[in-house]
Amino acid sequence: MTAVIALEHMDTNQIAIMSPEAMAIESPSGGFSLGGKYRINDLIRAMLLVSSNDAAEQIALTFGRDEFIKAMNGKALELGMTETNFIDPTGLSARNQSTINDLVRLTEYIRLFRPEMLATTKKTSGTITEVKTGKRRTLNNINPLASGKDFIGGKTGSTPEAGGNLISVFNIGGGPKIVIILGADDKFAETTKVKNSLWQ
């Protein structure tokens, strides 16, 4: 949802400066440094490829954190996600709540109206550029399913409380199929099992 709100409410060419608050977030990834300047679209790319929590936090801070979370929950209601509540932009808090039915609604919305998100997550890597120095870095997708021929896109995540979670969209039998795994010890293996069963 963080990427959806950023794409729909922000200028993705806007430059964000990595702040102490974002850099202090739990489980940072993407190799960001304090004071680094990045365009919003590169922060979105880091979120989608390597689950960068510091990028997600900085996007919300750049917009206005409280208003950003309000927009996330507003979009959830718009999509009929009545059992979903967002507390933060990273998904780290155990107080963030959703259901499989609600996540299907969100995934279907993204598939139909934000396909660029799925296209990003299908790539095995992507580049981001630090604006001040012009230095480019390659981020390798942490989702091993991204290289699959039938993989349309998806997003992985995990916390100690929620376990391993993975939302995937596959092209199976000529059409898209959504596979959602929550609370798994091995989310990739479980997803593959479900995907393979859909081919049978």
PDB file of C-alpha atoms in Angstrom:
ATOM      1  CA  MET A   1       0.000   0.000   0.000  1.00  0.00           C
ATOM      2  CA  THR A   2       2.913   2.360   0.676  1.00  0.00           C
ATOM      3  CA  ALA A   3       3.977   2.180  -2.974  1.00  0.00           C
ATOM      4  CA  VAL A   4       0.390   2.708  -4.152  1.00  0.00           C
ATOM      5  CA  ILE A   5       0.004   5.882  -2.099  1.00  0.00           C
ATOM      6  CA  ALA A   6       3.407   7.193  -3.180  1.00  0.00           C
ATOM      7  CA  LEU A   7       2.552   6.648  -6.846  1.00  0.00           C
ATOM      8  CA  GLU A   8      -0.901   8.194  -6.556  1.00  0.00           C
ATOM      9  CA  HIS A   9      -0.213  11.109  -4.221  1.00  0.00           C
ATOM     10  CA  MET A  10       3.396  12.163  -4.798  1.00  0.00           C
ATOM     11  CA  ASP A  11       5.582  13.480  -7.591  1.00  0.00           C
ATOM     12  CA  THR A  12       7.847  10.489  -8.122  1.00  0.00           C
ATOM     13  CA  ASN A  13      10.610  12.797  -9.381  1.00  0.00           C
ATOM     14  CA  GLN A  14      10.586  14.630  -6.054  1.00  0.00           C
ATOM     15  CA  ILE A  15      13.871  14.359  -4.177  1.00  0.00           C
ATOM     16  CA  ALA A  16      13.849  12.973  -0.642  1.00  0.00           C
ATOM     17  CA  ILE A  17      16.742  13.331   1.790  1.00  0.00           C
ATOM     18  CA  MET A  18      17.410  10.281   3.946  1.00  0.00           C
ATOM     19  CA  SER A  19      16.704  11.446   7.499  1.00  0.00           C
ATOM     20  CA  PRO A  20      17.846  10.203  10.912  1.00  0.00           C
ATOM     21  CA  GLU A  21      14.310   8.936  11.555  1.00  0.00           C
ATOM     22  CA  ALA A  22      14.316   6.810   8.409  1.00  0.00           C
ATOM     23  CA  MET A  23      17.861   5.574   8.946  1.00  0.00           C
ATOM     24  CA  ALA A  24      16.985   4.478  12.488  1.00  0.00           C
ATOM     25  CA  ILE A  25      14.175   2.204  11.308  1.00  0.00           C
ATOM     26  CA  GLU A  26      14.370  -1.497  12.074  1.00  0.00           C
ATOM     27  CA  SER A  27      15.736  -3.820   9.350  1.00  0.00           C
ATOM     28  CA  PRO A  28      17.052  -1.213   6.891  1.00  0.00           C
ATOM     29  CA  SER A  29      18.102  -2.377   3.432  1.00  0.00           C
ATOM     30  CA  GLY A  30      19.140  -0.845   0.152  1.00  0.00           C
ATOM     31  CA  GLY A  31      22.446   0.633   1.280  1.00  0.00           C
ATOM     32  CA  PHE A  32      21.125   4.116   2.026  1.00  0.00           C
ATOM     33  CA  SER A  33      23.148   6.598   4.055  1.00  0.00           C
ATOM     34  CA  LEU A  34      22.174   9.591   6.161  1.00  0.00           C
ATOM     35  CA  GLY A  35      21.713  12.704   4.032  1.00  0.00           C
ATOM     36  CA  GLY A  36      21.591  10.791   0.766  1.00  0.00           C
ATOM     37  CA  LYS A  37      19.284  12.289  -1.839  1.00  0.00           C
ATOM     38  CA  TYR A  38      17.040   9.999  -3.868  1.00  0.00           C
ATOM     39  CA  ARG A  39      14.035  10.475  -6.083  1.00  0.00           C
ATOM     40  CA  ILE A  40      10.790   9.003  -4.794  1.00  0.00           C
ATOM     41  CA  ASN A  41      10.651   6.553  -7.701  1.00  0.00           C
ATOM     42  CA  ASP A  42      14.027   5.116  -6.640  1.00  0.00           C
ATOM     43  CA  LEU A  43      12.811   4.743  -3.054  1.00  0.00           C
ATOM     44  CA  ILE A  44       9.754   2.909  -4.375  1.00  0.00           C
ATOM     45  CA  ARG A  45      12.049   0.651  -6.391  1.00  0.00           C
ATOM     46  CA  ALA A  46      14.072  -0.124  -3.257  1.00  0.00           C
ATOM     47  CA  MET A  47      10.896  -0.980  -1.358  1.00  0.00           C
ATOM     48  CA  LEU A  48       9.652  -3.329  -4.031  1.00  0.00           C
ATOM     49  CA  LEU A  49      12.952  -5.090  -4.771  1.00  0.00           C
ATOM     50  CA  VAL A  50      14.646  -5.377  -1.378  1.00  0.00           C
ATOM     51  CA  SER A  51      11.825  -4.527   1.056  1.00  0.00           C
ATOM     52  CA  SER A  52      13.651  -1.393   2.165  1.00  0.00           C
ATOM     53  CA  ASN A  53      11.967  -0.214   5.354  1.00  0.00           C
ATOM     54  CA  ASP A  54      14.106   2.918   5.504  1.00  0.00           C
ATOM     55  CA  ALA A  55      12.946   3.837   1.993  1.00  0.00           C
ATOM     56  CA  ALA A  56       9.303   3.283   2.993  1.00  0.00           C
ATOM     57  CA  GLU A  57       9.707   5.391   6.114  1.00  0.00           C
ATOM     58  CA  GLN A  58      11.410   8.206   4.203  1.00  0.00           C
ATOM     59  CA  ILE A  59       8.663   8.302   1.592  1.00  0.00           C
ATOM     60  CA  ALA A  60       6.069   8.767   4.341  1.00  0.00           C
ATOM     61  CA  LEU A  61       8.187  11.369   6.132  1.00  0.00           C
ATOM     62  CA  THR A  62       8.656  13.337   2.913  1.00  0.00           C
ATOM     63  CA  PHE A  63       4.903  13.415   2.339  1.00  0.00           C
ATOM     64  CA  GLY A  64       4.015  13.959   6.007  1.00  0.00           C
ATOM     65  CA  ARG A  65       3.928  10.743   7.988  1.00  0.00           C
ATOM     66  CA  ASP A  66       0.535  11.071   9.677  1.00  0.00           C
ATOM     67  CA  GLU A  67      -1.161  12.194   6.476  1.00  0.00           C
ATOM     68  CA  PHE A  68       0.501   9.383   4.561  1.00  0.00           C
ATOM     69  CA  ILE A  69      -0.815   6.720   6.940  1.00  0.00           C
ATOM     70  CA  LYS A  70      -4.234   8.377   6.808  1.00  0.00           C
ATOM     71  CA  ALA A  71      -4.109   8.097   3.007  1.00  0.00           C
ATOM     72  CA  MET A  72      -3.153   4.414   3.281  1.00  0.00           C
ATOM     73  CA  ASN A  73      -6.177   3.668   5.443  1.00  0.00           C
ATOM     74  CA  GLY A  74      -8.398   5.802   3.234  1.00  0.00           C
ATOM     75  CA  LYS A  75      -7.343   3.832   0.180  1.00  0.00           C
ATOM     76  CA  ALA A  76      -7.974   0.588   2.038  1.00  0.00           C
ATOM     77  CA  LEU A  77     -11.559   1.665   2.732  1.00  0.00           C
ATOM     78  CA  GLU A  78     -11.975   2.773  -0.883  1.00  0.00           C
ATOM     79  CA  LEU A  79     -10.971  -0.716  -2.004  1.00  0.00           C
ATOM     80  CA  GLY A  80     -13.342  -2.394   0.452  1.00  0.00           C
ATOM     81  CA  MET A  81     -10.544  -3.608   2.713  1.00  0.00           C
ATOM     82  CA  THR A  82     -12.748  -3.384   5.794  1.00  0.00           C
ATOM     83  CA  GLU A  83     -10.571  -5.614   7.984  1.00  0.00           C
ATOM     84  CA  THR A  84      -7.339  -3.744   7.318  1.00  0.00           C
ATOM     85  CA  ASN A  85      -5.655  -1.106   9.454  1.00  0.00           C
ATOM     86  CA  PHE A  86      -2.279   0.480   8.782  1.00  0.00           C
ATOM     87  CA  ILE A  87      -0.234   1.862  11.674  1.00  0.00           C
ATOM     88  CA  ASP A  88       3.005   2.607   9.833  1.00  0.00           C
ATOM     89  CA  PRO A  89       4.343   2.709   6.256  1.00  0.00           C
ATOM     90  CA  THR A  90       6.765  -0.196   6.745  1.00  0.00           C
ATOM     91  CA  GLY A  91       4.497  -2.986   7.976  1.00  0.00           C
ATOM     92  CA  LEU A  92       6.840  -3.652  10.889  1.00  0.00           C
ATOM     93  CA  SER A  93       4.360  -3.008  13.683  1.00  0.00           C
ATOM     94  CA  ALA A  94       2.336  -5.987  14.898  1.00  0.00           C
ATOM     95  CA  ARG A  95      -0.586  -3.553  15.090  1.00  0.00           C
ATOM     96  CA  ASN A  96      -0.798  -3.470  11.291  1.00  0.00           C
ATOM     97  CA  GLN A  97      -3.690  -5.786  10.469  1.00  0.00           C
ATOM     98  CA  SER A  98      -5.164  -7.291   7.315  1.00  0.00           C
ATOM     99  CA  THR A  99      -6.747 -10.474   5.975  1.00  0.00           C
ATOM    100  CA  ILE A 100      -6.243 -12.655   2.932  1.00  0.00           C
ATOM    101  CA  ASN A 101      -9.501 -11.378   1.423  1.00  0.00           C
ATOM    102  CA  ASP A 102      -8.402  -7.783   1.853  1.00  0.00           C
ATOM    103  CA  LEU A 103      -4.953  -8.508   0.428  1.00  0.00           C
ATOM    104  CA  VAL A 104      -6.582 -10.096  -2.612  1.00  0.00           C
ATOM    105  CA  ARG A 105      -8.516  -6.855  -3.133  1.00  0.00           C
ATOM    106  CA  LEU A 106      -5.318  -4.817  -2.919  1.00  0.00           C
ATOM    107  CA  THR A 107      -3.400  -7.155  -5.214  1.00  0.00           C
ATOM    108  CA  GLU A 108      -6.155  -7.145  -7.818  1.00  0.00           C
ATOM    109  CA  TYR A 109      -6.244  -3.340  -7.712  1.00  0.00           C
ATOM    110  CA  ILE A 110      -2.492  -3.203  -8.256  1.00  0.00           C
ATOM    111  CA  ARG A 111      -2.713  -5.724 -11.096  1.00  0.00           C
ATOM    112  CA  LEU A 112      -5.363  -3.686 -12.882  1.00  0.00           C
ATOM    113  CA  PHE A 113      -4.377  -0.112 -12.089  1.00  0.00           C
ATOM    114  CA  ARG A 114      -0.729  -0.139 -10.957  1.00  0.00           C
ATOM    115  CA  PRO A 115       0.861  -2.796 -13.184  1.00  0.00           C
ATOM    116  CA  GLU A 116       4.166  -0.913 -13.054  1.00  0.00           C
ATOM    117  CA  MET A 117       4.542  -2.164  -9.497  1.00  0.00           C
ATOM    118  CA  LEU A 118       4.271  -5.782 -10.604  1.00  0.00           C
ATOM    119  CA  ALA A 119       6.640  -5.089 -13.497  1.00  0.00           C
ATOM    120  CA  THR A 120       9.251  -3.819 -11.037  1.00  0.00           C
ATOM    121  CA  THR A 121       8.911  -6.835  -8.759  1.00  0.00           C
ATOM    122  CA  LYS A 122       9.251  -9.199 -11.721  1.00  0.00           C
ATOM    123  CA  LYS A 123      12.732  -7.880 -12.471  1.00  0.00           C
ATOM    124  CA  THR A 124      15.685  -9.676 -10.915  1.00  0.00           C
ATOM    125  CA  SER A 125      17.398  -6.337 -10.258  1.00  0.00           C
ATOM    126  CA  GLY A 126      17.047  -2.594 -10.608  1.00  0.00           C
ATOM    127  CA  THR A 127      19.196   0.506 -10.259  1.00  0.00           C
ATOM    128  CA  ILE A 128      18.846   3.561  -8.062  1.00  0.00           C
ATOM    129  CA  THR A 129      20.813   6.809  -8.246  1.00  0.00           C
ATOM    130  CA  GLU A 130      22.032   9.061  -5.444  1.00  0.00           C
ATOM    131  CA  VAL A 131      21.247  12.529  -6.777  1.00  0.00           C
ATOM    132  CA  LYS A 132      24.120  14.484  -5.183  1.00  0.00           C
ATOM    133  CA  THR A 133      26.887  12.250  -6.482  1.00  0.00           C
ATOM    134  CA  GLY A 134      25.185  10.651  -9.468  1.00  0.00           C
ATOM    135  CA  LYS A 135      26.329   7.288  -8.143  1.00  0.00           C
ATOM    136  CA  ARG A 136      24.228   4.389  -9.398  1.00  0.00           C
ATOM    137  CA  ARG A 137      23.740   1.175  -7.460  1.00  0.00           C
ATOM    138  CA  THR A 138      22.176  -2.113  -8.427  1.00  0.00           C
ATOM    139  CA  LEU A 139      19.649  -3.703  -6.093  1.00  0.00           C
ATOM    140  CA  ASN A 140      19.087  -7.428  -6.530  1.00  0.00           C
ATOM    141  CA  ASN A 141      15.532  -8.646  -6.030  1.00  0.00           C
ATOM    142  CA  ILE A 142      15.311 -10.670  -2.804  1.00  0.00           C
ATOM    143  CA  ASN A 143      12.419 -12.721  -4.212  1.00  0.00           C
ATOM    144  CA  PRO A 144      13.816 -15.866  -5.893  1.00  0.00           C
ATOM    145  CA  LEU A 145      10.519 -16.394  -7.721  1.00  0.00           C
ATOM    146  CA  ALA A 146      11.128 -13.258  -9.799  1.00  0.00           C
ATOM    147  CA  SER A 147      13.061 -15.206 -12.414  1.00  0.00           C
ATOM    148  CA  GLY A 148      10.156 -17.564 -13.125  1.00  0.00           C
ATOM    149  CA  LYS A 149       8.513 -17.459 -16.554  1.00  0.00           C
ATOM    150  CA  ASP A 150       5.018 -17.564 -15.055  1.00  0.00           C
ATOM    151  CA  PHE A 151       5.705 -14.928 -12.367  1.00  0.00           C
ATOM    152  CA  ILE A 152       3.874 -11.657 -13.036  1.00  0.00           C
ATOM    153  CA  GLY A 153       4.920  -9.941  -9.819  1.00  0.00           C
ATOM    154  CA  GLY A 154       4.595  -9.920  -6.066  1.00  0.00           C
ATOM    155  CA  LYS A 155       5.868  -8.715  -2.728  1.00  0.00           C
ATOM    156  CA  THR A 156       7.607 -10.487   0.114  1.00  0.00           C
ATOM    157  CA  GLY A 157       7.806  -9.493   3.764  1.00  0.00           C
ATOM    158  CA  SER A 158       8.297 -10.901   7.231  1.00  0.00           C
ATOM    159  CA  THR A 159       8.314  -9.960  10.893  1.00  0.00           C
ATOM    160  CA  PRO A 160       8.933 -12.078  13.996  1.00  0.00           C
ATOM    161  CA  GLU A 161       5.259 -11.773  14.941  1.00  0.00           C
ATOM    162  CA  ALA A 162       3.735 -12.401  11.507  1.00  0.00           C
ATOM    163  CA  GLY A 163       6.252 -14.882  10.134  1.00  0.00           C
ATOM    164  CA  GLY A 164       6.991 -15.119   6.426  1.00  0.00           C
ATOM    165  CA  ASN A 165       4.473 -13.539   4.073  1.00  0.00           C
ATOM    166  CA  LEU A 166       4.387 -13.499   0.289  1.00  0.00           C
ATOM    167  CA  ILE A 167       1.879 -12.175  -2.226  1.00  0.00           C
ATOM    168  CA  SER A 168       2.409 -13.446  -5.769  1.00  0.00           C
ATOM    169  CA  VAL A 169       0.640 -13.153  -9.098  1.00  0.00           C
ATOM    170  CA  PHE A 170       1.279 -15.911 -11.638  1.00  0.00           C
ATOM    171  CA  ASN A 171       0.187 -16.442 -15.222  1.00  0.00           C
ATOM    172  CA  ILE A 172      -1.402 -19.873 -15.001  1.00  0.00           C
ATOM    173  CA  GLY A 173      -3.529 -21.395 -17.730  1.00  0.00           C
ATOM    174  CA  GLY A 174      -3.533 -18.164 -19.703  1.00  0.00           C
ATOM    175  CA  GLY A 175      -4.749 -15.946 -16.875  1.00  0.00           C
ATOM    176  CA  PRO A 176      -3.575 -14.318 -13.639  1.00  0.00           C
ATOM    177  CA  LYS A 177      -3.789 -16.240 -10.382  1.00  0.00           C
ATOM    178  CA  ILE A 178      -3.100 -14.654  -6.996  1.00  0.00           C
ATOM    179  CA  VAL A 179      -1.310 -16.733  -4.382  1.00  0.00           C
ATOM    180  CA  ILE A 180      -1.041 -15.391  -0.830  1.00  0.00           C
ATOM    181  CA  ILE A 181       0.983 -17.111   1.872  1.00  0.00           C
ATOM    182  CA  LEU A 182       0.928 -15.759   5.436  1.00  0.00           C
ATOM    183  CA  GLY A 183       2.858 -16.845   8.519  1.00  0.00           C
ATOM    184  CA  ALA A 184       4.992 -19.463   6.770  1.00  0.00           C
ATOM    185  CA  ASP A 185       8.385 -20.807   7.795  1.00  0.00           C
ATOM    186  CA  ASP A 186       9.337 -21.029   4.111  1.00  0.00           C
ATOM    187  CA  LYS A 187       7.086 -18.686   2.168  1.00  0.00           C
ATOM    188  CA  PHE A 188       8.801 -19.335  -1.157  1.00  0.00           C
ATOM    189  CA  ALA A 189       8.475 -23.120  -0.903  1.00  0.00           C
ATOM    190  CA  GLU A 190       4.831 -22.857   0.184  1.00  0.00           C
ATOM    191  CA  THR A 191       4.052 -20.482  -2.668  1.00  0.00           C
ATOM    192  CA  THR A 192       5.692 -22.822  -5.155  1.00  0.00           C
ATOM    193  CA  LYS A 193       3.619 -25.741  -3.855  1.00  0.00           C
ATOM    194  CA  VAL A 194       0.382 -23.817  -4.287  1.00  0.00           C
ATOM    195  CA  LYS A 195       1.419 -22.538  -7.706  1.00  0.00           C
ATOM    196  CA  ASN A 196       2.281 -26.023  -8.916  1.00  0.00           C
ATOM    197  CA  SER A 197      -1.053 -27.366  -7.673  1.00  0.00           C
ATOM    198  CA  LEU A 198      -2.838 -24.737  -9.767  1.00  0.00           C
ATOM    199  CA  TRP A 199      -1.163 -26.090 -12.895  1.00  0.00           C
ATOM    200  CA  GLN A 200      -2.560 -29.572 -12.285  1.00  0.00           C
TER     201      GLN A 200
END
